[in-house]
PDB file of C-alpha atoms in Angstrom:
ATOM      1  CA  MET Z  74       0.000   0.000   0.000  1.00  0.00           C
ATOM      2  CA  LYS Z  75       2.951   2.377   0.585  1.00  0.00           C
ATOM      3  CA  ASN Z  76       4.072   2.520  -3.052  1.00  0.00           C
ATOM      4  CA  LYS Z  77       0.631   2.795  -4.625  1.00  0.00           C
ATOM      5  CA  LYS Z  78      -1.147   6.096  -5.145  1.00  0.00           C
ATOM      6  CA  ILE Z  79      -4.087   6.227  -2.750  1.00  0.00           C
ATOM      7  CA  LYS Z  80      -7.137   8.454  -3.051  1.00  0.00           C
ATOM      8  CA  LEU Z  81      -8.736   9.239   0.298  1.00  0.00           C
ATOM      9  CA  LEU Z  82     -11.840  11.186   1.329  1.00  0.00           C
ATOM     10  CA  ILE Z  83     -12.141  12.648   4.831  1.00  0.00           C
ATOM     11  CA  ILE Z  84     -15.641  13.738   5.917  1.00  0.00           C
ATOM     12  CA  ARG Z  85     -16.462  16.258   8.612  1.00  0.00           C
ATOM     13  CA  PHE Z  86     -19.408  18.565   7.897  1.00  0.00           C
ATOM     14  CA  SER Z  87     -19.307  20.876  10.928  1.00  0.00           C
ATOM     15  CA  SER Z  88     -18.676  22.824  13.024  1.00  0.00           C
ATOM     16  CA  ILE Z  89     -15.698  25.211  13.249  1.00  0.00           C
ATOM     17  CA  GLY Z  90     -14.120  23.621  16.309  1.00  0.00           C
ATOM     18  CA  ASP Z  91     -14.790  20.052  15.243  1.00  0.00           C
ATOM     19  CA  ILE Z  92     -13.200  20.694  11.845  1.00  0.00           C
ATOM     20  CA  VAL Z  93     -10.118  22.306  13.402  1.00  0.00           C
ATOM     21  CA  LEU Z  94      -9.829  19.245  15.643  1.00  0.00           C
ATOM     22  CA  THR Z  95      -9.509  17.038  12.541  1.00  0.00           C
ATOM     23  CA  THR Z  96      -6.450  18.914  11.220  1.00  0.00           C
ATOM     24  CA  PRO Z  97      -3.859  16.624  12.869  1.00  0.00           C
ATOM     25  CA  VAL Z  98      -5.406  13.715  10.944  1.00  0.00           C
ATOM     26  CA  ILE Z  99      -4.956  15.592   7.652  1.00  0.00           C
ATOM     27  CA  ARG Z 100      -1.365  16.617   8.420  1.00  0.00           C
ATOM     28  CA  CYS Z 101      -0.219  13.272   9.794  1.00  0.00           C
ATOM     29  CA  ILE Z 102      -1.554  11.381   6.785  1.00  0.00           C
ATOM     30  CA  LYS Z 103      -0.014  13.772   4.246  1.00  0.00           C
ATOM     31  CA  GLU Z 104       3.380  14.017   5.955  1.00  0.00           C
ATOM     32  CA  GLN Z 105       3.697  10.321   6.827  1.00  0.00           C
ATOM     33  CA  ARG Z 106       2.019   8.940   3.717  1.00  0.00           C
ATOM     34  CA  PRO Z 107       2.823  11.406   0.884  1.00  0.00           C
ATOM     35  CA  GLU Z 108       1.436   9.014  -1.718  1.00  0.00           C
ATOM     36  CA  VAL Z 109      -2.072   9.638  -0.341  1.00  0.00           C
ATOM     37  CA  GLU Z 110      -4.154  12.209  -2.233  1.00  0.00           C
ATOM     38  CA  ILE Z 111      -6.363  13.799   0.422  1.00  0.00           C
ATOM     39  CA  HIS Z 112      -9.858  15.064  -0.358  1.00  0.00           C
ATOM     40  CA  TYR Z 113     -12.089  16.615   2.317  1.00  0.00           C
ATOM     41  CA  LEU Z 114     -15.876  17.065   2.365  1.00  0.00           C
ATOM     42  CA  THR Z 115     -17.450  19.747   4.538  1.00  0.00           C
ATOM     43  CA  LYS Z 116     -20.327  22.239   4.561  1.00  0.00           C
ATOM     44  CA  ALA Z 117     -20.028  25.412   2.465  1.00  0.00           C
ATOM     45  CA  SER Z 118     -20.373  27.581   5.579  1.00  0.00           C
ATOM     46  CA  PHE Z 119     -17.149  26.085   6.993  1.00  0.00           C
ATOM     47  CA  GLU Z 120     -15.138  25.921   3.771  1.00  0.00           C
ATOM     48  CA  SER Z 121     -12.902  28.844   4.791  1.00  0.00           C
ATOM     49  CA  VAL Z 122     -11.620  26.861   7.793  1.00  0.00           C
ATOM     50  CA  LEU Z 123      -9.846  24.499   5.386  1.00  0.00           C
ATOM     51  CA  THR Z 124      -9.328  26.489   2.173  1.00  0.00           C
ATOM     52  CA  ALA Z 125      -5.710  27.431   2.957  1.00  0.00           C
ATOM     53  CA  ASN Z 126      -4.746  24.037   4.403  1.00  0.00           C
ATOM     54  CA  PRO Z 127      -1.723  22.894   2.330  1.00  0.00           C
ATOM     55  CA  TYR Z 128      -2.215  19.234   3.255  1.00  0.00           C
ATOM     56  CA  ILE Z 129      -5.554  18.981   1.431  1.00  0.00           C
ATOM     57  CA  ASP Z 130      -5.361  18.199  -2.282  1.00  0.00           C
ATOM     58  CA  ARG Z 131      -9.003  18.978  -2.998  1.00  0.00           C
ATOM     59  CA  LEU Z 132     -11.802  20.439  -0.905  1.00  0.00           C
ATOM     60  CA  HIS Z 133     -15.389  19.360  -1.640  1.00  0.00           C
ATOM     61  CA  VAL Z 134     -18.517  21.189  -0.446  1.00  0.00           C
ATOM     62  CA  LEU Z 135     -21.722  19.478   0.625  1.00  0.00           C
ATOM     63  CA  GLN Z 136     -24.484  20.407  -1.835  1.00  0.00           C
ATOM     64  CA  PRO Z 137     -28.129  21.066  -0.824  1.00  0.00           C
ATOM     65  CA  ASP Z 138     -28.998  17.987  -2.867  1.00  0.00           C
ATOM     66  CA  LEU Z 139     -27.173  15.033  -1.312  1.00  0.00           C
ATOM     67  CA  LYS Z 140     -27.576  13.044  -4.523  1.00  0.00           C
ATOM     68  CA  GLU Z 141     -25.583  15.700  -6.400  1.00  0.00           C
ATOM     69  CA  THR Z 142     -22.838  15.564  -3.786  1.00  0.00           C
ATOM     70  CA  ILE Z 143     -22.656  11.786  -4.135  1.00  0.00           C
ATOM     71  CA  ARG Z 144     -22.650  12.031  -7.937  1.00  0.00           C
ATOM     72  CA  GLN Z 145     -19.653  14.385  -7.879  1.00  0.00           C
ATOM     73  CA  LEU Z 146     -17.786  12.278  -5.313  1.00  0.00           C
ATOM     74  CA  LYS Z 147     -18.320   9.085  -7.313  1.00  0.00           C
ATOM     75  CA  LEU Z 148     -16.302  10.618 -10.149  1.00  0.00           C
ATOM     76  CA  GLU Z 149     -13.219  10.587  -7.892  1.00  0.00           C
ATOM     77  CA  ASN Z 150     -13.130   6.791  -7.408  1.00  0.00           C
ATOM     78  CA  PHE Z 151     -11.862   6.925  -3.836  1.00  0.00           C
ATOM     79  CA  ASP Z 152      -9.905   4.029  -2.376  1.00  0.00           C
ATOM     80  CA  TYR Z 153     -10.816   4.892   1.213  1.00  0.00           C
ATOM     81  CA  VAL Z 154     -13.188   7.071   3.207  1.00  0.00           C
ATOM     82  CA  ILE Z 155     -12.452   8.311   6.725  1.00  0.00           C
ATOM     83  CA  ASP Z 156     -15.750   9.423   8.237  1.00  0.00           C
ATOM     84  CA  LEU Z 157     -15.116  11.733  11.185  1.00  0.00           C
ATOM     85  CA  HIS Z 158     -18.745  12.880  11.374  1.00  0.00           C
ATOM     86  CA  ASN Z 159     -20.612   9.579  11.316  1.00  0.00           C
ATOM     87  CA  ASN Z 160     -24.273  10.467  10.875  1.00  0.00           C
ATOM     88  CA  LEU Z 161     -27.070   9.360   8.546  1.00  0.00           C
ATOM     89  CA  ARG Z 162     -25.901  11.469   5.602  1.00  0.00           C
ATOM     90  CA  THR Z 163     -22.312  10.280   5.841  1.00  0.00           C
ATOM     91  CA  ARG Z 164     -23.523   6.688   5.997  1.00  0.00           C
ATOM     92  CA  LEU Z 165     -25.490   7.221   2.798  1.00  0.00           C
ATOM     93  CA  ILE Z 166     -22.402   8.730   1.158  1.00  0.00           C
ATOM     94  CA  LYS Z 167     -20.213   5.802   2.210  1.00  0.00           C
ATOM     95  CA  LEU Z 168     -22.789   3.305   0.989  1.00  0.00           C
ATOM     96  CA  GLN Z 169     -22.923   4.915  -2.444  1.00  0.00           C
ATOM     97  CA  LEU Z 170     -19.171   5.422  -2.871  1.00  0.00           C
ATOM     98  CA  LYS Z 171     -18.468   1.730  -2.233  1.00  0.00           C
ATOM     99  CA  ALA Z 172     -14.966   2.506  -0.978  1.00  0.00           C
ATOM    100  CA  LYS Z 173     -13.427   0.899   2.093  1.00  0.00           C
ATOM    101  CA  ALA Z 174     -14.650   3.102   4.942  1.00  0.00           C
ATOM    102  CA  TYR Z 175     -13.424   3.757   8.483  1.00  0.00           C
ATOM    103  CA  SER Z 176     -15.771   5.621  10.822  1.00  0.00           C
ATOM    104  CA  PHE Z 177     -15.186   7.611  13.995  1.00  0.00           C
ATOM    105  CA  ASN Z 178     -16.834   6.175  17.106  1.00  0.00           C
ATOM    106  CA  LYS Z 179     -18.787   9.057  18.652  1.00  0.00           C
ATOM    107  CA  LEU Z 180     -19.302   7.157  21.943  1.00  0.00           C
ATOM    108  CA  ASN Z 181     -22.918   8.344  22.059  1.00  0.00           C
ATOM    109  CA  VAL Z 182     -23.935   5.658  24.562  1.00  0.00           C
ATOM    110  CA  GLN Z 183     -21.196   6.670  26.975  1.00  0.00           C
ATOM    111  CA  LYS Z 184     -22.085  10.356  26.586  1.00  0.00           C
ATOM    112  CA  TRP Z 185     -25.755   9.578  27.192  1.00  0.00           C
ATOM    113  CA  LEU Z 186     -24.911   7.671  30.375  1.00  0.00           C
ATOM    114  CA  TYR Z 187     -22.813  10.588  31.599  1.00  0.00           C
ATOM    115  CA  VAL Z 188     -25.490  13.195  30.832  1.00  0.00           C
ATOM    116  CA  LYS Z 189     -28.479  11.132  32.011  1.00  0.00           C
ATOM    117  CA  PHE Z 190     -27.080   9.258  35.007  1.00  0.00           C
ATOM    118  CA  LYS Z 191     -23.705  10.997  35.627  1.00  0.00           C
ATOM    119  CA  ILE Z 192     -21.926   7.693  35.024  1.00  0.00           C
ATOM    120  CA  ASN Z 193     -18.650   8.537  33.327  1.00  0.00           C
ATOM    121  CA  LEU Z 194     -17.426   5.651  31.186  1.00  0.00           C
ATOM    122  CA  LEU Z 195     -15.707   7.906  28.632  1.00  0.00           C
ATOM    123  CA  PRO Z 196     -12.028   7.162  27.981  1.00  0.00           C
ATOM    124  CA  SER Z 197      -9.509   9.723  29.218  1.00  0.00           C
ATOM    125  CA  VAL Z 198      -8.468  10.380  25.630  1.00  0.00           C
ATOM    126  CA  HIS Z 199      -8.739  13.648  23.710  1.00  0.00           C
ATOM    127  CA  ILE Z 200     -11.013  13.550  20.672  1.00  0.00           C
ATOM    128  CA  VAL Z 201      -8.010  14.342  18.425  1.00  0.00           C
ATOM    129  CA  ASP Z 202      -6.366  11.078  19.438  1.00  0.00           C
ATOM    130  CA  ARG Z 203      -9.647   9.273  18.816  1.00  0.00           C
ATOM    131  CA  TYR Z 204      -9.898  10.894  15.369  1.00  0.00           C
ATOM    132  CA  LEU Z 205      -6.359   9.677  14.662  1.00  0.00           C
ATOM    133  CA  GLU Z 206      -7.306   6.131  15.675  1.00  0.00           C
ATOM    134  CA  THR Z 207      -9.763   6.167  12.760  1.00  0.00           C
ATOM    135  CA  ALA Z 208      -6.788   6.673  10.409  1.00  0.00           C
ATOM    136  CA  SER Z 209      -4.593   4.040  12.054  1.00  0.00           C
ATOM    137  CA  PHE Z 210      -5.152   1.588   9.161  1.00  0.00           C
ATOM    138  CA  LEU Z 211      -2.744   3.792   7.175  1.00  0.00           C
ATOM    139  CA  GLY Z 212      -0.056   3.281   9.797  1.00  0.00           C
ATOM    140  CA  VAL Z 213       0.029   6.972  10.743  1.00  0.00           C
ATOM    141  CA  LYS Z 214       0.869   8.060  14.256  1.00  0.00           C
ATOM    142  CA  ASN Z 215       0.299  11.255  16.195  1.00  0.00           C
ATOM    143  CA  ASP Z 216       3.222  13.610  15.498  1.00  0.00           C
ATOM    144  CA  GLY Z 217       2.478  15.634  18.629  1.00  0.00           C
ATOM    145  CA  LYS Z 218       2.380  18.932  16.724  1.00  0.00           C
ATOM    146  CA  GLY Z 219      -1.134  19.879  17.806  1.00  0.00           C
ATOM    147  CA  LEU Z 220      -3.814  21.575  15.728  1.00  0.00           C
ATOM    148  CA  ASP Z 221      -3.503  23.583  12.500  1.00  0.00           C
ATOM    149  CA  TYR Z 222      -5.187  26.743  11.329  1.00  0.00           C
ATOM    150  CA  PHE Z 223      -3.988  28.407   8.134  1.00  0.00           C
ATOM    151  CA  LEU Z 224      -5.045  31.999   7.510  1.00  0.00           C
ATOM    152  CA  LEU Z 225      -6.371  32.854   4.060  1.00  0.00           C
ATOM    153  CA  LYS Z 226      -4.225  35.991   3.889  1.00  0.00           C
ATOM    154  CA  GLN Z 227      -1.897  38.203   5.866  1.00  0.00           C
ATOM    155  CA  TYR Z 228      -3.611  40.913   7.923  1.00  0.00           C
ATOM    156  CA  GLN Z 229      -2.325  44.042   9.631  1.00  0.00           C
ATOM    157  CA  LEU Z 230      -3.475  44.566  13.200  1.00  0.00           C
ATOM    158  CA  GLU Z 231      -3.428  48.350  12.874  1.00  0.00           C
ATOM    159  CA  THR Z 232      -6.011  48.205  10.075  1.00  0.00           C
ATOM    160  CA  LEU Z 233      -8.413  46.112  12.167  1.00  0.00           C
ATOM    161  CA  LEU Z 234      -8.223  47.529  15.684  1.00  0.00           C
ATOM    162  CA  PRO Z 235      -7.893  50.967  17.298  1.00  0.00           C
ATOM    163  CA  VAL Z 236      -4.398  52.138  18.175  1.00  0.00           C
ATOM    164  CA  THR Z 237      -5.343  51.796  21.860  1.00  0.00           C
ATOM    165  CA  HIS Z 238      -5.966  48.065  21.429  1.00  0.00           C
ATOM    166  CA  GLN Z 239      -2.908  46.756  19.612  1.00  0.00           C
ATOM    167  CA  LYS Z 240      -1.944  44.674  22.662  1.00  0.00           C
ATOM    168  CA  TYR Z 241      -4.899  42.960  24.261  1.00  0.00           C
ATOM    169  CA  ILE Z 242      -6.593  40.048  25.966  1.00  0.00           C
ATOM    170  CA  GLY Z 243      -9.179  38.329  23.788  1.00  0.00           C
ATOM    171  CA  VAL Z 244     -12.481  37.423  25.450  1.00  0.00           C
ATOM    172  CA  VAL Z 245     -14.617  35.095  23.345  1.00  0.00           C
ATOM    173  CA  ILE Z 246     -18.222  35.802  24.395  1.00  0.00           C
ATOM    174  CA  GLY Z 247     -19.963  33.541  21.885  1.00  0.00           C
ATOM    175  CA  ALA Z 248     -20.953  29.882  21.777  1.00  0.00           C
ATOM    176  CA  GLN Z 249     -23.623  28.091  19.805  1.00  0.00           C
ATOM    177  CA  HIS Z 250     -25.781  27.359  22.861  1.00  0.00           C
ATOM    178  CA  ALA Z 251     -26.652  29.750  25.697  1.00  0.00           C
ATOM    179  CA  THR Z 252     -25.793  27.210  28.396  1.00  0.00           C
ATOM    180  CA  LYS Z 253     -22.179  27.221  27.172  1.00  0.00           C
ATOM    181  CA  ARG Z 254     -21.932  31.027  27.554  1.00  0.00           C
ATOM    182  CA  LEU Z 255     -21.351  33.237  30.555  1.00  0.00           C
ATOM    183  CA  PRO Z 256     -24.334  35.587  31.074  1.00  0.00           C
ATOM    184  CA  VAL Z 257     -23.858  39.235  30.117  1.00  0.00           C
ATOM    185  CA  HIS Z 258     -23.678  40.422  33.724  1.00  0.00           C
ATOM    186  CA  LYS Z 259     -20.865  37.949  34.429  1.00  0.00           C
ATOM    187  CA  LEU Z 260     -18.923  39.062  31.339  1.00  0.00           C
ATOM    188  CA  ILE Z 261     -19.296  42.690  32.422  1.00  0.00           C
ATOM    189  CA  GLU Z 262     -17.933  41.720  35.842  1.00  0.00           C
ATOM    190  CA  LEU Z 263     -15.039  39.915  34.151  1.00  0.00           C
ATOM    191  CA  CYS Z 264     -14.143  42.909  31.981  1.00  0.00           C
ATOM    192  CA  ASN Z 265     -14.286  45.217  34.996  1.00  0.00           C
ATOM    193  CA  ASN Z 266     -11.722  42.957  36.677  1.00  0.00           C
ATOM    194  CA  ILE Z 267      -9.279  43.209  33.752  1.00  0.00           C
ATOM    195  CA  SER Z 268      -7.125  46.332  33.483  1.00  0.00           C
ATOM    196  CA  SER Z 269      -5.505  45.485  30.117  1.00  0.00           C
ATOM    197  CA  PRO Z 270      -7.195  46.320  26.797  1.00  0.00           C
ATOM    198  CA  VAL Z 271      -9.855  43.720  25.980  1.00  0.00           C
ATOM    199  CA  ILE Z 272     -11.183  42.638  22.598  1.00  0.00           C
ATOM    200  CA  LEU Z 273     -14.603  40.968  22.694  1.00  0.00           C
ATOM    201  CA  MET Z 274     -14.786  38.245  20.048  1.00  0.00           C
ATOM    202  CA  GLY Z 275     -17.786  36.562  18.476  1.00  0.00           C
ATOM    203  CA  GLY Z 276     -20.039  36.484  15.448  1.00  0.00           C
ATOM    204  CA  LYS Z 277     -22.996  38.557  14.291  1.00  0.00           C
ATOM    205  CA  ASP Z 278     -25.238  36.810  16.829  1.00  0.00           C
ATOM    206  CA  ASP Z 279     -23.020  38.157  19.612  1.00  0.00           C
ATOM    207  CA  GLU Z 280     -22.876  41.763  18.405  1.00  0.00           C
ATOM    208  CA  LEU Z 281     -25.635  43.204  20.636  1.00  0.00           C
ATOM    209  CA  ARG Z 282     -24.363  41.354  23.681  1.00  0.00           C
ATOM    210  CA  GLY Z 283     -20.902  42.698  22.905  1.00  0.00           C
ATOM    211  CA  GLN Z 284     -22.224  46.250  22.698  1.00  0.00           C
ATOM    212  CA  GLU Z 285     -23.903  45.903  26.090  1.00  0.00           C
ATOM    213  CA  ILE Z 286     -20.767  44.482  27.693  1.00  0.00           C
ATOM    214  CA  ALA Z 287     -18.471  47.135  26.198  1.00  0.00           C
ATOM    215  CA  ALA Z 288     -20.799  49.998  27.177  1.00  0.00           C
ATOM    216  CA  ALA Z 289     -20.919  48.814  30.781  1.00  0.00           C
ATOM    217  CA  SER Z 290     -17.204  48.045  31.081  1.00  0.00           C
ATOM    218  CA  GLY Z 291     -15.329  51.144  29.957  1.00  0.00           C
ATOM    219  CA  ALA Z 292     -13.072  52.329  27.148  1.00  0.00           C
ATOM    220  CA  HIS Z 293     -10.542  49.516  27.625  1.00  0.00           C
ATOM    221  CA  VAL Z 294     -13.096  47.069  26.148  1.00  0.00           C
ATOM    222  CA  TYR Z 295     -13.572  47.009  22.357  1.00  0.00           C
ATOM    223  CA  ASN Z 296     -16.454  45.084  20.821  1.00  0.00           C
ATOM    224  CA  ALA Z 297     -15.222  43.223  17.736  1.00  0.00           C
ATOM    225  CA  CYS Z 298     -18.217  40.864  17.582  1.00  0.00           C
ATOM    226  CA  GLY Z 299     -19.752  40.728  14.128  1.00  0.00           C
ATOM    227  CA  LYS Z 300     -17.208  43.159  12.662  1.00  0.00           C
ATOM    228  CA  PHE Z 301     -14.873  40.619  11.084  1.00  0.00           C
ATOM    229  CA  SER Z 302     -14.859  37.450   9.012  1.00  0.00           C
ATOM    230  CA  LEU Z 303     -13.987  34.143  10.646  1.00  0.00           C
ATOM    231  CA  ASP Z 304     -10.497  34.345   9.163  1.00  0.00           C
ATOM    232  CA  GLU Z 305      -9.960  37.884  10.487  1.00  0.00           C
ATOM    233  CA  SER Z 306     -11.246  36.774  13.893  1.00  0.00           C
ATOM    234  CA  ALA Z 307      -8.766  33.901  13.794  1.00  0.00           C
ATOM    235  CA  PHE Z 308      -6.009  36.440  13.139  1.00  0.00           C
ATOM    236  CA  LEU Z 309      -7.162  38.467  16.164  1.00  0.00           C
ATOM    237  CA  VAL Z 310      -6.993  35.274  18.231  1.00  0.00           C
ATOM    238  CA  LYS Z 311      -3.465  34.663  16.942  1.00  0.00           C
ATOM    239  CA  MET Z 312      -2.329  38.167  17.943  1.00  0.00           C
ATOM    240  CA  ALA Z 313      -3.877  38.169  21.440  1.00  0.00           C
ATOM    241  CA  GLY Z 314      -1.718  37.981  24.537  1.00  0.00           C
ATOM    242  CA  HIS Z 315      -4.191  35.616  26.198  1.00  0.00           C
ATOM    243  CA  ILE Z 316      -7.559  34.110  25.258  1.00  0.00           C
ATOM    244  CA  ILE Z 317     -10.456  33.681  27.687  1.00  0.00           C
ATOM    245  CA  THR Z 318     -13.079  31.566  26.005  1.00  0.00           C
ATOM    246  CA  HIS Z 319     -16.054  29.283  26.309  1.00  0.00           C
ATOM    247  CA  ASP Z 320     -16.110  25.745  24.897  1.00  0.00           C
ATOM    248  CA  THR Z 321     -16.370  26.921  21.285  1.00  0.00           C
ATOM    249  CA  GLY Z 322     -14.653  27.044  17.890  1.00  0.00           C
ATOM    250  CA  LEU Z 323     -12.371  29.996  18.636  1.00  0.00           C
ATOM    251  CA  MET Z 324     -11.015  28.058  21.614  1.00  0.00           C
ATOM    252  CA  HIS Z 325      -9.692  25.413  19.239  1.00  0.00           C
ATOM    253  CA  ILE Z 326      -8.368  28.051  16.837  1.00  0.00           C
ATOM    254  CA  ALA Z 327      -6.521  29.575  19.806  1.00  0.00           C
ATOM    255  CA  ALA Z 328      -5.068  26.121  20.544  1.00  0.00           C
ATOM    256  CA  ALA Z 329      -3.940  25.847  16.907  1.00  0.00           C
ATOM    257  CA  PHE Z 330      -1.934  29.052  17.415  1.00  0.00           C
ATOM    258  CA  ASP Z 331      -0.680  27.778  20.809  1.00  0.00           C
ATOM    259  CA  LYS Z 332      -2.062  30.804  22.647  1.00  0.00           C
ATOM    260  CA  PRO Z 333      -2.315  30.866  26.446  1.00  0.00           C
ATOM    261  CA  ILE Z 334      -5.944  29.862  27.048  1.00  0.00           C
ATOM    262  CA  THR Z 335      -8.357  29.992  29.939  1.00  0.00           C
ATOM    263  CA  SER Z 336     -11.455  28.006  29.024  1.00  0.00           C
ATOM    264  CA  VAL Z 337     -14.742  28.380  30.918  1.00  0.00           C
ATOM    265  CA  TRP Z 338     -17.085  25.392  31.034  1.00  0.00           C
ATOM    266  CA  GLY Z 339     -20.823  25.497  31.715  1.00  0.00           C
ATOM    267  CA  ASN Z 340     -23.189  22.658  30.877  1.00  0.00           C
ATOM    268  CA  THR Z 341     -20.494  20.721  28.982  1.00  0.00           C
ATOM    269  CA  VAL Z 342     -17.416  19.230  30.595  1.00  0.00           C
ATOM    270  CA  PRO Z 343     -13.761  18.728  29.575  1.00  0.00           C
ATOM    271  CA  GLU Z 344     -14.262  14.993  30.104  1.00  0.00           C
ATOM    272  CA  PHE Z 345     -16.064  14.905  26.749  1.00  0.00           C
ATOM    273  CA  GLY Z 346     -12.532  15.133  25.341  1.00  0.00           C
ATOM    274  CA  MET Z 347     -12.646  18.520  23.608  1.00  0.00           C
ATOM    275  CA  TYR Z 348     -10.561  20.692  25.917  1.00  0.00           C
ATOM    276  CA  PRO Z 349      -7.701  22.824  24.437  1.00  0.00           C
ATOM    277  CA  TYR Z 350      -5.292  20.436  22.727  1.00  0.00           C
ATOM    278  CA  LYS Z 351      -1.494  20.507  22.958  1.00  0.00           C
ATOM    279  CA  VAL Z 352      -1.059  24.087  24.184  1.00  0.00           C
ATOM    280  CA  LEU Z 353       1.811  25.288  26.334  1.00  0.00           C
ATOM    281  CA  SER Z 354      -0.460  27.159  28.761  1.00  0.00           C
ATOM    282  CA  SER Z 355      -4.059  26.102  29.382  1.00  0.00           C
ATOM    283  CA  LYS Z 356      -6.278  26.669  32.402  1.00  0.00           C
ATOM    284  CA  ILE Z 357      -9.791  25.307  32.898  1.00  0.00           C
ATOM    285  CA  LEU Z 358     -12.444  27.015  35.036  1.00  0.00           C
ATOM    286  CA  GLU Z 359     -15.585  25.097  35.938  1.00  0.00           C
ATOM    287  CA  VAL Z 360     -17.934  24.640  38.881  1.00  0.00           C
ATOM    288  CA  LYS Z 361     -17.215  21.138  40.105  1.00  0.00           C
ATOM    289  CA  GLY Z 362     -19.584  19.065  42.196  1.00  0.00           C
ATOM    290  CA  LEU Z 363     -22.867  20.124  40.600  1.00  0.00           C
ATOM    291  CA  SER Z 364     -25.201  17.125  40.478  1.00  0.00           C
ATOM    292  CA  CYS Z 365     -26.873  18.490  37.322  1.00  0.00           C
ATOM    293  CA  ARG Z 366     -23.686  18.766  35.263  1.00  0.00           C
ATOM    294  CA  PRO Z 367     -23.214  17.848  32.468  1.00  0.00           C
ATOM    295  CA  CYS Z 368     -26.853  18.376  31.499  1.00  0.00           C
ATOM    296  CA  SER Z 369     -26.256  17.993  27.759  1.00  0.00           C
ATOM    297  CA  LYS Z 370     -23.488  16.901  25.397  1.00  0.00           C
ATOM    298  CA  ILE Z 371     -24.203  20.002  23.295  1.00  0.00           C
ATOM    299  CA  GLY Z 372     -26.282  22.645  25.096  1.00  0.00           C
ATOM    300  CA  TYR Z 373     -29.644  24.370  25.577  1.00  0.00           C
ATOM    301  CA  LYS Z 374     -31.224  27.788  25.033  1.00  0.00           C
ATOM    302  CA  LYS Z 375     -31.500  28.145  28.802  1.00  0.00           C
ATOM    303  CA  CYS Z 376     -30.681  26.244  31.970  1.00  0.00           C
ATOM    304  CA  PRO Z 377     -33.177  23.364  32.329  1.00  0.00           C
ATOM    305  CA  LEU Z 378     -33.307  23.932  36.115  1.00  0.00           C
ATOM    306  CA  GLY Z 379     -33.384  27.728  35.948  1.00  0.00           C
ATOM    307  CA  HIS Z 380     -30.491  28.455  38.312  1.00  0.00           C
ATOM    308  CA  PHE Z 381     -27.601  28.233  35.793  1.00  0.00           C
ATOM    309  CA  LYS Z 382     -25.156  27.583  38.631  1.00  0.00           C
ATOM    310  CA  CYS Z 383     -22.536  26.145  36.261  1.00  0.00           C
ATOM    311  CA  MET Z 384     -21.913  29.666  34.929  1.00  0.00           C
ATOM    312  CA  ASN Z 385     -23.325  31.953  37.616  1.00  0.00           C
ATOM    313  CA  GLU Z 386     -20.976  30.499  40.241  1.00  0.00           C
ATOM    314  CA  ILE Z 387     -17.789  31.001  38.192  1.00  0.00           C
ATOM    315  CA  ASN Z 388     -15.536  33.430  40.088  1.00  0.00           C
ATOM    316  CA  MET Z 389     -14.883  36.386  37.764  1.00  0.00           C
ATOM    317  CA  ALA Z 390     -11.955  37.753  39.766  1.00  0.00           C
ATOM    318  CA  GLN Z 391     -10.293  34.341  39.542  1.00  0.00           C
ATOM    319  CA  LEU Z 392     -11.059  34.197  35.815  1.00  0.00           C
ATOM    320  CA  ALA Z 393      -9.541  37.652  35.258  1.00  0.00           C
ATOM    321  CA  ASP Z 394      -6.464  36.703  37.302  1.00  0.00           C
ATOM    322  CA  SER Z 395      -5.993  33.592  35.158  1.00  0.00           C
ATOM    323  CA  SER Z 396      -4.993  35.699  32.171  1.00  0.00           C
ATOM    324  CA  THR Z 397      -1.252  36.203  31.989  1.00  0.00           C
ATOM    325  CA  GLY Z 398      -1.529  39.793  30.806  1.00  0.00           C
ATOM    326  CA  ILE Z 399       0.598  41.254  28.041  1.00  0.00           C
TER     327      ILE Z 399
END
């Protein structure tokens, strides 16, 4: 198999963080098995996460019509498929491609037991290492280099941020689900405990929350939420002195740039295996001992019990002190 050209498809549809967590698989295969031609299938909304990745030979985008996606993929005549998403659509794709397929074990039963009955049978293994196990048939091993994120272009900090905020702590206020985010009043308290310039980071959905936090916190806080593309936001993460973040995509981008990270955990837990990977400096803040936590493997629009202790009891002074400053 080592001397023969191999055509391989990797599948991961979403989301930002999950895709970034697959980058060691891409790199390790390409560097250790250069004869492998790597194709990657993802959603159009996350294409930019992988566009500049030099280890991918061709990037494919999931079409609204799954049949059209399958038709295009069939033309490639893949030898192997590595399915790192493993859902109904990926199963249909694998069935139609008729290539030898290896699928990631999502450990849904173990996660359900942990969420429902607080019985933790999950292995103490990061999800990156579990992703790499799916590619073990190629003989590749973890190179220990961590995550990758390749910017689409070179940016200049002075063109993106005010002159007063060229050295800063990045505070990521967003997350897909509300139960993974600190409430606004807690983020205001956090910012008031930080004396260094602060850049609030997030998407369009976080813009109004960012405005409220910045207005209540003072001139040292700049709201960048919704102002920049994902790639520009990744650059801002790269240039930060320290990143304070929820369990979200920008946390993993920060890990790819080996930034000092303090991650804050609400309804999800690091034991799910998605904590910052291979970073020199990483601190985790969570409220331990809550009988209701974890309440979901993903998250909710609001706390199911109404008290939201997992976030409301996080000590903001301690969180502010965790940042190394700049």
